[in-house]
PDB file of C-alpha atoms in Angstrom:
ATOM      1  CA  UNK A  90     269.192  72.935 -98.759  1.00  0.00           C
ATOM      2  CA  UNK A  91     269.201  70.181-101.223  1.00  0.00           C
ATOM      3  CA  UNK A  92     272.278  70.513-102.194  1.00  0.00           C
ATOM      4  CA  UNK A  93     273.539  70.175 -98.772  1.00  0.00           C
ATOM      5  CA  UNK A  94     276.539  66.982 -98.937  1.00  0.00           C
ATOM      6  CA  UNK A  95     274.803  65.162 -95.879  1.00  0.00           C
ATOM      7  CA  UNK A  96     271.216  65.245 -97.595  1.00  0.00           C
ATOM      8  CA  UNK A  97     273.029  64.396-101.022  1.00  0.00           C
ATOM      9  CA  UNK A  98     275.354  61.442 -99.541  1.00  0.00           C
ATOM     10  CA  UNK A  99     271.800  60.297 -97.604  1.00  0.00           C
ATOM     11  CA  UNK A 100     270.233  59.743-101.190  1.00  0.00           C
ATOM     12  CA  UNK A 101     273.000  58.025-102.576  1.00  0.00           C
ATOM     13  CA  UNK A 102     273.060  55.798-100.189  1.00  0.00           C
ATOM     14  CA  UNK A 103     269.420  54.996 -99.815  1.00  0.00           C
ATOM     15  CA  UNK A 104     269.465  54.538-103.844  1.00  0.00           C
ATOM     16  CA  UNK A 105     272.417  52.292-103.495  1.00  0.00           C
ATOM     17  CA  UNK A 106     270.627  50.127-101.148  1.00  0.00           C
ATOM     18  CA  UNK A 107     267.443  49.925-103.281  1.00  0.00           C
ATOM     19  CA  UNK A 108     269.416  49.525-106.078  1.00  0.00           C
ATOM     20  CA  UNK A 109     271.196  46.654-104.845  1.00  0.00           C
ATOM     21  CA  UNK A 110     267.335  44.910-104.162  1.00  0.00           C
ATOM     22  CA  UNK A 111     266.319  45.878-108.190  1.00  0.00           C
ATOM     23  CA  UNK A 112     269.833  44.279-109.235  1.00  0.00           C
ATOM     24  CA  UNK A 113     268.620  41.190-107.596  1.00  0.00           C
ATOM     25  CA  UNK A 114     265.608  41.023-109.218  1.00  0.00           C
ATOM     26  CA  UNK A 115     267.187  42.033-112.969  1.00  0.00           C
ATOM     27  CA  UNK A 116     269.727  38.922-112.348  1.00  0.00           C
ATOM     28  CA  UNK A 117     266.907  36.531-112.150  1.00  0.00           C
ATOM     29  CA  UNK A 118     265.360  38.240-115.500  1.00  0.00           C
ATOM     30  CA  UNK A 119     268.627  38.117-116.763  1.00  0.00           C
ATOM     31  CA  UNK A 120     269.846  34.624-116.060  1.00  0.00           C
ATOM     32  CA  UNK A 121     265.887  33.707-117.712  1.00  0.00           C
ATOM     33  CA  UNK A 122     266.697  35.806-121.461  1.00  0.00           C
ATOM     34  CA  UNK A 123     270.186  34.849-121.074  1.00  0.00           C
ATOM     35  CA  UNK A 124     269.742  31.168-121.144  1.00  0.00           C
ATOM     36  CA  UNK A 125     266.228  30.266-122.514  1.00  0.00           C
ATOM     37  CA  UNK A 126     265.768  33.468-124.167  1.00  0.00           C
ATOM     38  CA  UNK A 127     262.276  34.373-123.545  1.00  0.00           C
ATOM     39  CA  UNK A 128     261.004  37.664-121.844  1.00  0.00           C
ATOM     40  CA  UNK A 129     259.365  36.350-118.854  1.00  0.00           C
ATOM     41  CA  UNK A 130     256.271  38.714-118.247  1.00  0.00           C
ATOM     42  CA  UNK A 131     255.202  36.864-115.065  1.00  0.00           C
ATOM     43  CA  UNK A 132     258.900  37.881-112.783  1.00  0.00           C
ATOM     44  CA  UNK A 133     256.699  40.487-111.501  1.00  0.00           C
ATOM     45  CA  UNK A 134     253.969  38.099-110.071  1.00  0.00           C
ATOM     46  CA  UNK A 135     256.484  35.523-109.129  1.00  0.00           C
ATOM     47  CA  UNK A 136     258.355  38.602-106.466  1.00  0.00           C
ATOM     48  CA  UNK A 137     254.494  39.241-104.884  1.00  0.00           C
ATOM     49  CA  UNK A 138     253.884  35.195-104.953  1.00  0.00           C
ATOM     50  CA  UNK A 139     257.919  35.763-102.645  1.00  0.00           C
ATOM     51  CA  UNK A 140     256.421  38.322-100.815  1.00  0.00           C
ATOM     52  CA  UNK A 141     253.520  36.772 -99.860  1.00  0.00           C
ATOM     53  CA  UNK A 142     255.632  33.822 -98.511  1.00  0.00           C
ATOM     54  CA  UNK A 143     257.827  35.917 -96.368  1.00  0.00           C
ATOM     55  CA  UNK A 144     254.696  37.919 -95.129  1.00  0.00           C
ATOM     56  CA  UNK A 145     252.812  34.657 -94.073  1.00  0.00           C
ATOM     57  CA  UNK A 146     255.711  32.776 -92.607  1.00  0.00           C
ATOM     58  CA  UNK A 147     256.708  36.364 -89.925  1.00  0.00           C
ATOM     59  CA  UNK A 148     253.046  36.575 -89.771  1.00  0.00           C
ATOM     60  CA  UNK A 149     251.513  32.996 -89.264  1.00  0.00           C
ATOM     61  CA  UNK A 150     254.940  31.330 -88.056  1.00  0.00           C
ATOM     62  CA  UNK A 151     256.679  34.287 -86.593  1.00  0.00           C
ATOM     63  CA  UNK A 152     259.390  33.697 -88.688  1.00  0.00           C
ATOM     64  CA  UNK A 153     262.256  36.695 -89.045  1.00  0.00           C
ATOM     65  CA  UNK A 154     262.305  37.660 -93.072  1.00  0.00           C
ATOM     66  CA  UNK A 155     266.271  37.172 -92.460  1.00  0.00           C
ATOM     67  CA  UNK A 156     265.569  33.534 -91.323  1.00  0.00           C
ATOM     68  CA  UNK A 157     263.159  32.410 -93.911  1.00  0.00           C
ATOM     69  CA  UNK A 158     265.645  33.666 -96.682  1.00  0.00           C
ATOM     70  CA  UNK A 159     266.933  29.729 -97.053  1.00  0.00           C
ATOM     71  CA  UNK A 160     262.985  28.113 -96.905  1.00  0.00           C
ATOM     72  CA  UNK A 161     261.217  31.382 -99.201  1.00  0.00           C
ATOM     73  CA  UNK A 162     264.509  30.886-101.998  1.00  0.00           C
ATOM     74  CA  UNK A 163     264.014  26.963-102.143  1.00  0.00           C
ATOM     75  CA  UNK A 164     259.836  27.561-102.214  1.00  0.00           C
ATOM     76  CA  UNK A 165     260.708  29.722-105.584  1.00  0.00           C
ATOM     77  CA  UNK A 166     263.317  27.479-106.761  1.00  0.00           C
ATOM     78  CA  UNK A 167     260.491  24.625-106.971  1.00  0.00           C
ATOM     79  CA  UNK A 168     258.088  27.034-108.200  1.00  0.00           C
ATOM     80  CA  UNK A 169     260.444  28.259-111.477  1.00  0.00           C
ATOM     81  CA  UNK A 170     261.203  24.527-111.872  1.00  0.00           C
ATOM     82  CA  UNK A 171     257.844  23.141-111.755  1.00  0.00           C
ATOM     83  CA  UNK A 172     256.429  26.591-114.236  1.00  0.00           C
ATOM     84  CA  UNK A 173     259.448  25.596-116.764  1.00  0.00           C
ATOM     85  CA  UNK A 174     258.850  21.976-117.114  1.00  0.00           C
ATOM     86  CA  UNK A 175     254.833  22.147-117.091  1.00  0.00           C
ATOM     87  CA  UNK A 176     254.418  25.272-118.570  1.00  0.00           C
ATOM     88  CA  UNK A 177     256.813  26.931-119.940  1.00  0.00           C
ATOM     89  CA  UNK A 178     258.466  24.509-121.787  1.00  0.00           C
ATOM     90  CA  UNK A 179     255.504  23.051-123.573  1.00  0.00           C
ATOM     91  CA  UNK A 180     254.588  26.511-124.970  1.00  0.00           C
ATOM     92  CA  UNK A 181     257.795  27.009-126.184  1.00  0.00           C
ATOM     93  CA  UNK A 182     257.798  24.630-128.917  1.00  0.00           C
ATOM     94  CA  UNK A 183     255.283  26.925-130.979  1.00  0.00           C
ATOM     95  CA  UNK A 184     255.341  30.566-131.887  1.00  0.00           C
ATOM     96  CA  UNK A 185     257.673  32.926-130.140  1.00  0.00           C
ATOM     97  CA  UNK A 186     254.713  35.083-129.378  1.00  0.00           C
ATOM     98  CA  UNK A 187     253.799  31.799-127.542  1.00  0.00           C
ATOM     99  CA  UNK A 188     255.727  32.214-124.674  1.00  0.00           C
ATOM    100  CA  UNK A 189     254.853  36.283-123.772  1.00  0.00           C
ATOM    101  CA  UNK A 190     250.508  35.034-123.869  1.00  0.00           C
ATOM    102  CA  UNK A 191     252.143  32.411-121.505  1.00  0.00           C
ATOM    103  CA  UNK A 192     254.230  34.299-119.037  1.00  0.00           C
ATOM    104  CA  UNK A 193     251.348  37.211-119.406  1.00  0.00           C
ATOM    105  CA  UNK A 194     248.643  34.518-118.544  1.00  0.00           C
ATOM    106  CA  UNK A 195     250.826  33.334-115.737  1.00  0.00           C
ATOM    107  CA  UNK A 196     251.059  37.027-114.252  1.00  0.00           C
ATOM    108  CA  UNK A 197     247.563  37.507-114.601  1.00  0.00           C
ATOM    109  CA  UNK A 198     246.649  34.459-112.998  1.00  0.00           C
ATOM    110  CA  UNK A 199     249.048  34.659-110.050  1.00  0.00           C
ATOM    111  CA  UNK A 200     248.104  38.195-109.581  1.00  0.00           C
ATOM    112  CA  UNK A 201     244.217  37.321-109.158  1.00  0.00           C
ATOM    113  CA  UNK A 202     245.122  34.518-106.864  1.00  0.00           C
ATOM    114  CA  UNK A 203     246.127  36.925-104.756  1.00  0.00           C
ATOM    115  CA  UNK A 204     243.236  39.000-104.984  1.00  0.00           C
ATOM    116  CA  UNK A 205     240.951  36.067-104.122  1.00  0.00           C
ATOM    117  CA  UNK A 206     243.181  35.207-101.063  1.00  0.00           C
ATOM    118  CA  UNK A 207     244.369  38.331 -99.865  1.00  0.00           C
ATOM    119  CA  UNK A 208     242.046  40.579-101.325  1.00  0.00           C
ATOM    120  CA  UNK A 209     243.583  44.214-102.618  1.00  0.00           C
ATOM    121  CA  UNK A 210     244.543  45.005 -98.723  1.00  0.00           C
ATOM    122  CA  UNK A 211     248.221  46.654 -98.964  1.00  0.00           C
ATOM    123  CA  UNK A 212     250.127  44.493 -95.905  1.00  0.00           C
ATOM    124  CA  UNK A 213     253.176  44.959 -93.929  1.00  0.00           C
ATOM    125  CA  UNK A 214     255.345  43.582 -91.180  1.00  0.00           C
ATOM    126  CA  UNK A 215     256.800  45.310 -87.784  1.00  0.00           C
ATOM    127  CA  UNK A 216     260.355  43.782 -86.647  1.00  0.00           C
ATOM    128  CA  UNK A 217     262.249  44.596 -83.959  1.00  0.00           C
ATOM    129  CA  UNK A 218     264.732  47.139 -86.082  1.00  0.00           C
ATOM    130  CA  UNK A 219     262.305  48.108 -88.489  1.00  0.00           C
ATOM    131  CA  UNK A 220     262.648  51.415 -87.323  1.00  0.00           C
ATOM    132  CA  UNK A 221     266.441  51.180 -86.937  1.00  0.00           C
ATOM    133  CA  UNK A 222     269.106  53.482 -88.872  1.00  0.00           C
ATOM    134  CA  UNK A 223     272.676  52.936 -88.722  1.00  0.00           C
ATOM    135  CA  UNK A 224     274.975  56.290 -88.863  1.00  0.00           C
ATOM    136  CA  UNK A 225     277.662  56.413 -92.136  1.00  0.00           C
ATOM    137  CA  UNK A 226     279.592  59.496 -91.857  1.00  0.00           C
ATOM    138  CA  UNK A 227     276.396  62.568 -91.693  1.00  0.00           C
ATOM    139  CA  UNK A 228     273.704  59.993 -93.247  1.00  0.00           C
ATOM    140  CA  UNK A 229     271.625  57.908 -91.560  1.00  0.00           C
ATOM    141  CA  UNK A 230     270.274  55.017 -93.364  1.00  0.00           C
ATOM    142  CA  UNK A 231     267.552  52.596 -91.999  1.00  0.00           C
ATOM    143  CA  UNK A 232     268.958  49.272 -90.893  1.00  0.00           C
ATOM    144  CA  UNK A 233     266.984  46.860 -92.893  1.00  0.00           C
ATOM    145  CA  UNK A 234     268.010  48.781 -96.442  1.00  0.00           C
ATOM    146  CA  UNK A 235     271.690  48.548 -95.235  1.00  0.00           C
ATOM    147  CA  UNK A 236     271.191  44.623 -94.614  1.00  0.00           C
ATOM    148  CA  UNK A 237     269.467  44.648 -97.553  1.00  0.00           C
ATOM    149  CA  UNK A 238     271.986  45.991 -99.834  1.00  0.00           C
ATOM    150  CA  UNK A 239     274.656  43.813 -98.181  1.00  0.00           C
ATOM    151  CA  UNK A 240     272.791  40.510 -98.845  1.00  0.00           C
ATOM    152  CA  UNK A 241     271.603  40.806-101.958  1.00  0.00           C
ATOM    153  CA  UNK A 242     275.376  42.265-103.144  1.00  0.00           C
ATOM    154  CA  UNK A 243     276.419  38.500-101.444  1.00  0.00           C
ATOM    155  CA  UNK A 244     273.277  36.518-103.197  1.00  0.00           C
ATOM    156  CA  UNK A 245     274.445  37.874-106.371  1.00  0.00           C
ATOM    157  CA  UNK A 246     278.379  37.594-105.637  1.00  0.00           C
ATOM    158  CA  UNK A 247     277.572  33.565-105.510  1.00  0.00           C
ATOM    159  CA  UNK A 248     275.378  33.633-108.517  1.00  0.00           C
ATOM    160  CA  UNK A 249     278.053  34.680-109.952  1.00  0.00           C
ATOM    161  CA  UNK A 250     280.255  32.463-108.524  1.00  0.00           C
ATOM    162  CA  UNK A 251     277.878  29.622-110.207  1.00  0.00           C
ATOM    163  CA  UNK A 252     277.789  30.522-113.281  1.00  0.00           C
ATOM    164  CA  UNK A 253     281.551  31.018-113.715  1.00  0.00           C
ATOM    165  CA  UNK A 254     283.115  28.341-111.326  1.00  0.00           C
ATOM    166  CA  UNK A 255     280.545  24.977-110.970  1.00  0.00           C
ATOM    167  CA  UNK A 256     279.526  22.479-113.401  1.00  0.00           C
ATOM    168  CA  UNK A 257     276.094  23.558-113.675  1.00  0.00           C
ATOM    169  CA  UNK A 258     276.825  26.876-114.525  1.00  0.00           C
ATOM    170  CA  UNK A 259     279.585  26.348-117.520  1.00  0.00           C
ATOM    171  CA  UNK A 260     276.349  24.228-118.781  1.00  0.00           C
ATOM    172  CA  UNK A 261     274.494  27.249-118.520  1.00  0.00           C
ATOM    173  CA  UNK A 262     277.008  29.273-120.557  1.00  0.00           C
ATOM    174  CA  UNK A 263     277.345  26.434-122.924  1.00  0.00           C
ATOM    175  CA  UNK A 264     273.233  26.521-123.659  1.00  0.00           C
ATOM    176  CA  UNK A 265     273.279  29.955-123.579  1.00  0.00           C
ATOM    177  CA  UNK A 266     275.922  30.327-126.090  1.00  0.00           C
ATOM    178  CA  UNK A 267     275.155  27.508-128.400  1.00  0.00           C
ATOM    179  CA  UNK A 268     272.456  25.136-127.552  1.00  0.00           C
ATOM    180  CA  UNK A 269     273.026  22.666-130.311  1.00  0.00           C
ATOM    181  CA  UNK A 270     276.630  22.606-129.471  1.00  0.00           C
ATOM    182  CA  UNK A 271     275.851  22.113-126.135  1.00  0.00           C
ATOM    183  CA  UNK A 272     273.360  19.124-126.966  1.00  0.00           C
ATOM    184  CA  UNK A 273     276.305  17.243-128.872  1.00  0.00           C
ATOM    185  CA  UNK A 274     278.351  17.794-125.986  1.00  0.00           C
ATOM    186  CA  UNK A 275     276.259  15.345-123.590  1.00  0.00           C
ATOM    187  CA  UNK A 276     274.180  18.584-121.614  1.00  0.00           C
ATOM    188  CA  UNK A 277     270.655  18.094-120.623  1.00  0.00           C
ATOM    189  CA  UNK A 278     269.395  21.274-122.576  1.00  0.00           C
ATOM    190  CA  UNK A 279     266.064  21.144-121.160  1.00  0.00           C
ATOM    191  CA  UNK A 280     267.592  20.251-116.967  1.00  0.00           C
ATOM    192  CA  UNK A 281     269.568  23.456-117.657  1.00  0.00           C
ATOM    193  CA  UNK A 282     266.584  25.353-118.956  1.00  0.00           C
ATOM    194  CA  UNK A 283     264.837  24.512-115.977  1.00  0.00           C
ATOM    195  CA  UNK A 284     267.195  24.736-113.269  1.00  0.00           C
ATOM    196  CA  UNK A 285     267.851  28.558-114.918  1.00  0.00           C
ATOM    197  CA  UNK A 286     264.673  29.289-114.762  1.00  0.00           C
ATOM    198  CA  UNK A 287     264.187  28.218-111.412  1.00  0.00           C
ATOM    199  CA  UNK A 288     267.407  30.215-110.630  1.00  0.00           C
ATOM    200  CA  UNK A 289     265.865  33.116-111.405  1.00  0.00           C
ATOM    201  CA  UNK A 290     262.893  32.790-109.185  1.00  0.00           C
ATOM    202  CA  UNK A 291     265.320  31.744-106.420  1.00  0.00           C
ATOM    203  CA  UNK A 292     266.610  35.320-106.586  1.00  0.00           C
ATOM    204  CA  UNK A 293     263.386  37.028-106.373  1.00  0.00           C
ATOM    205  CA  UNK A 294     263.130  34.687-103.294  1.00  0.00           C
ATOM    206  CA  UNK A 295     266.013  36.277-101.831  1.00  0.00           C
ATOM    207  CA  UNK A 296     264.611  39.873-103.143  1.00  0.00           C
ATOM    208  CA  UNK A 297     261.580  39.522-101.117  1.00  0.00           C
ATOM    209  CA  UNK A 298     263.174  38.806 -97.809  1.00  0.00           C
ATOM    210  CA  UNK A 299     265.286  41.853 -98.110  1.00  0.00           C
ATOM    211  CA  UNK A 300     262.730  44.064 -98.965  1.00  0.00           C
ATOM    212  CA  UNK A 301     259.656  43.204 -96.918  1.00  0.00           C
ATOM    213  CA  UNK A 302     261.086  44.366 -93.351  1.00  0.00           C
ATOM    214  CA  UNK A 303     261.449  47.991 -95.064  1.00  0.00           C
ATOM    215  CA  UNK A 304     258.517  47.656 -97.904  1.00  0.00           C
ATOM    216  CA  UNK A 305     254.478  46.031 -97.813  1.00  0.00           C
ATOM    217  CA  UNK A 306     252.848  43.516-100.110  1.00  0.00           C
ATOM    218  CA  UNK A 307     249.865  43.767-102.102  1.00  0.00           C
ATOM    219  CA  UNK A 308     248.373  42.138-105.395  1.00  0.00           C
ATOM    220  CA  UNK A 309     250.030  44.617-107.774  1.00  0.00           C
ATOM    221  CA  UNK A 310     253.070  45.374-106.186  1.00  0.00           C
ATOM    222  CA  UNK A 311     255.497  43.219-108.548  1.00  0.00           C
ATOM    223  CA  UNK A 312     254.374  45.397-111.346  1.00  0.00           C
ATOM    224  CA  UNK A 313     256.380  48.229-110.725  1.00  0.00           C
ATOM    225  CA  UNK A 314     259.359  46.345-110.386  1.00  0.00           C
ATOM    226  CA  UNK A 315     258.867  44.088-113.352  1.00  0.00           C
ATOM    227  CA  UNK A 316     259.075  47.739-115.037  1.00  0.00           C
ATOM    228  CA  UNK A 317     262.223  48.588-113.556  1.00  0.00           C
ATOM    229  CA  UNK A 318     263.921  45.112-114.167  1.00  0.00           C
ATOM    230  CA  UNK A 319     263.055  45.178-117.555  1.00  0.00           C
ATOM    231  CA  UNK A 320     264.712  48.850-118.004  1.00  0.00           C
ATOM    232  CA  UNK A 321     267.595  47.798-116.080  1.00  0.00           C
ATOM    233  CA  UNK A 322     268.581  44.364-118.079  1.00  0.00           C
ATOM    234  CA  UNK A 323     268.397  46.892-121.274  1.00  0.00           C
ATOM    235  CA  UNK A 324     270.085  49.364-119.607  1.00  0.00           C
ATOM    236  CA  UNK A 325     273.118  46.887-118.561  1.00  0.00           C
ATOM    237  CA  UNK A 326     272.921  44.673-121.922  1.00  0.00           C
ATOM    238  CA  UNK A 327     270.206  41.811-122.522  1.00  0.00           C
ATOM    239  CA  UNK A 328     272.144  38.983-121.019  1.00  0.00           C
ATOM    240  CA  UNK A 329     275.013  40.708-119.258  1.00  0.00           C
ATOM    241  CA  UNK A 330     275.060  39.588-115.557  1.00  0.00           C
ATOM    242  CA  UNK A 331     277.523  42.701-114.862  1.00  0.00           C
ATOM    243  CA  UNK A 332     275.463  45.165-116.796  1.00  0.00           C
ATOM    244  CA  UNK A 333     272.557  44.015-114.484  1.00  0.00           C
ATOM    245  CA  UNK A 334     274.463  44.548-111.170  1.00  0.00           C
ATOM    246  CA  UNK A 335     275.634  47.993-112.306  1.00  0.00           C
ATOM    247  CA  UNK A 336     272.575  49.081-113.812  1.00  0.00           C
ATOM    248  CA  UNK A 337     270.534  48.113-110.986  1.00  0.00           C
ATOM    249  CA  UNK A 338     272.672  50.102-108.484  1.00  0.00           C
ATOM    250  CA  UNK A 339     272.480  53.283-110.998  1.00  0.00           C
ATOM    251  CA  UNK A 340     269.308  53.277-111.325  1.00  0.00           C
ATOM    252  CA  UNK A 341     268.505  53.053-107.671  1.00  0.00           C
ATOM    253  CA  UNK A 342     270.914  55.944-107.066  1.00  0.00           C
ATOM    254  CA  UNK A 343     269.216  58.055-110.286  1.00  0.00           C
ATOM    255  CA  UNK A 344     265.438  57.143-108.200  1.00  0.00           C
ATOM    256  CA  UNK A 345     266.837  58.374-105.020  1.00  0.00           C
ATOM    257  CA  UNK A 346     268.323  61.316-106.584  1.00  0.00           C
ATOM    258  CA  UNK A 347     264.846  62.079-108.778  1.00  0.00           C
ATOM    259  CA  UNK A 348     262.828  61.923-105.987  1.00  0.00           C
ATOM    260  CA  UNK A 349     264.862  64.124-104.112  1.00  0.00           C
ATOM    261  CA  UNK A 350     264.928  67.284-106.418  1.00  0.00           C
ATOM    262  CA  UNK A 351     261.450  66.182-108.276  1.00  0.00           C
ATOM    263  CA  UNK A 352     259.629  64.377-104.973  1.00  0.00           C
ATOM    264  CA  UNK A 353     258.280  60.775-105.045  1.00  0.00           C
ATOM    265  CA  UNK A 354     256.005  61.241-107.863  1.00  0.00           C
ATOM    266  CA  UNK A 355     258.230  61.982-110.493  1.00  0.00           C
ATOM    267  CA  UNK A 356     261.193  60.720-109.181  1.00  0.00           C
ATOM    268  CA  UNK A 357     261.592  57.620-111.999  1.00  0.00           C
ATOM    269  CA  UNK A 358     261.606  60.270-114.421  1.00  0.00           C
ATOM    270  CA  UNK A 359     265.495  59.960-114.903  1.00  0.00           C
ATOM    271  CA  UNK A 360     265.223  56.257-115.184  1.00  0.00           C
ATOM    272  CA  UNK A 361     263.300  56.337-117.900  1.00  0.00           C
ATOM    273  CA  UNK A 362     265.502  59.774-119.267  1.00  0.00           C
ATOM    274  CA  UNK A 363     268.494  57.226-118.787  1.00  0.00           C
ATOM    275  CA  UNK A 364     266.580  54.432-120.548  1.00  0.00           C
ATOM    276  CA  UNK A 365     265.546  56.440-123.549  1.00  0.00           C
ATOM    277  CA  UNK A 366     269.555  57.730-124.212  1.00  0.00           C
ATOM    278  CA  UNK A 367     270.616  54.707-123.781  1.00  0.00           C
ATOM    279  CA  UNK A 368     268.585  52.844-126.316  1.00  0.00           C
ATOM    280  CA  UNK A 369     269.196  56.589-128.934  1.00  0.00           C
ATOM    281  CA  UNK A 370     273.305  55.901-128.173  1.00  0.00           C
ATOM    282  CA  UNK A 371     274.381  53.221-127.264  1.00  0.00           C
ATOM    283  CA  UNK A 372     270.936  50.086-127.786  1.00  0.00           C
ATOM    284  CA  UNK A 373     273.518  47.217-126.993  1.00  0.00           C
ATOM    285  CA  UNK A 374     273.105  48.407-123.555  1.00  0.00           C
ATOM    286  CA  UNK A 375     276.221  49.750-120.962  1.00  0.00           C
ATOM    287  CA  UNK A 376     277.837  46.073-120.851  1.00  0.00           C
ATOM    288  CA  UNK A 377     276.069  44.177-124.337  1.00  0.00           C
ATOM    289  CA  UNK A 378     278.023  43.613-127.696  1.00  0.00           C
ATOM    290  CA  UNK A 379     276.937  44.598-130.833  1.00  0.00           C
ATOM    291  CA  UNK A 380     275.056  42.581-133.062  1.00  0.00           C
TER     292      UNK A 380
END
């Protein structure tokens, strides 16, 4: 019965569409190692601090999760920018092992906020097509993971577009490449340090308005997909905004698949099977050079 192609097309599909949501998230991580080079422990707390936002504005404003996307992105975009240049960028003129107490602290700190606010309660949010599944070929796949997967493939499509085609983000490449070079050259090292940074967050922004119509919120929830980002920017190549897309969407699909023949509870089993090979046979990652 498992085998059957509509059941096994159904869990692609779902996985794609998750996938697409954890490739959102791994970009922000990304564009953060990529440019400042720092492992930034607290991109879990920063997606619940999103999906707090996006609960309180359908919940307190009536605001569709689709329609706060602009207002919950710019909220995270000051957020990231404001955490660089107060925080982040004051610890990182010390000790390497400066910066992961920081970005722990930070997670810790957000996370507990939330406990004194919200208290441990898991929350959700009803919309009107919450409950809605659009037919592809013999799968049917629940609306808001379809518009999901289609916005976040279009947030990242202009990230990309960003980073390769504007000003700002050939500075990015520049101080990601060769900060002292780039210094000589005239750029702002720490501007583009923050407004990365802040880029980042602005995708989890974007992550938490497609997921909350078809997910909940709670204290801990960014935990479990700080896990997964992390897995998937190895698993694409530190750095490598490609190797973050397609390892994102894999590892959605290999979720999907996992839970279907091993059921929910051990259904990241073959992510972390995938992870483990990877880093035995190929460590650079599916999309990294070698050192």
């Amino acid at each position: 019965m498992l085998w059957d192609p509509a059941i096994l097309l159904s869990a692609v599909l779902n996985g794609l569409t998750t996938g697409a949501v954890y490739a959102l998230v791994a970009l922000g991580l990304t564009l953060i190692y990529g440019v400042l080079h720092i492992i930034n422990f607290a991109h879990g707390a920063a997606l619940m601090v999103a999906l707090y936002a996006v609960y309180l504005l359908k919940e307190r404003l009536g605001l569709d999760p689709y329609m706060a996307l602009p207002f919950v992105m710019a909220g995270m975009f000051v957020l990231g920018y404001f955490l660089q240049r107060v925080i982040i960028s004051r610890a990182s003129h010390g000790k390497d092992e400066n910066i992961l107490l920081v970005t722990l602290g930070l997670s810790i700190v957000l996370e507990n906020l939330a406990l004194v606010w919200f208290k441990s309660d898991t929350r959700s949010i009803d919309t009107a097509y919450t409950l809605s599944t659009v037919e592809i070929g013999p799968a049917l796949i629940a609306l808001p993971k379809v518009i999901a997967f289609a916005g976040a493939m279009v947030v990242a499509a202009v990230l990309l577009w960003v980073i390769r085609r504007t000003d700002l983000g050939r500075a990015i490449r520049a101080v990601a490449k060769e900060k002292q070079g780039a210094k000589l050259m005239g750029i702002d090292v720490e501007r583009v340090y923050a407004l990365s940074f802040a880029i980042g967050m602005a995708c989890l922004g974007a992550a938490a308005c497609f997921l909350l119509p078809a997910y909940y919120v709670n204290p801990q929830v960014g935990s479990g997909f700080v896990l997964i980002a992390f897995t998937i920017v190895v698993l694409g190549g530190m750095g490598s905004f490609a190797g973050a897309l397609v390892g994102g969407l894999l590892i959605g699909v290999v979720e999907s698949l996992g839970g279907l023949f091993l059921g929910d509870s051990l259904g990241q089993m073959g992510i972390f099977a995938i992870f483990i090979l990877v880093l035995l046979f190929r460590p650079q990652g599916l999309f990294g050079a070698r050192a």
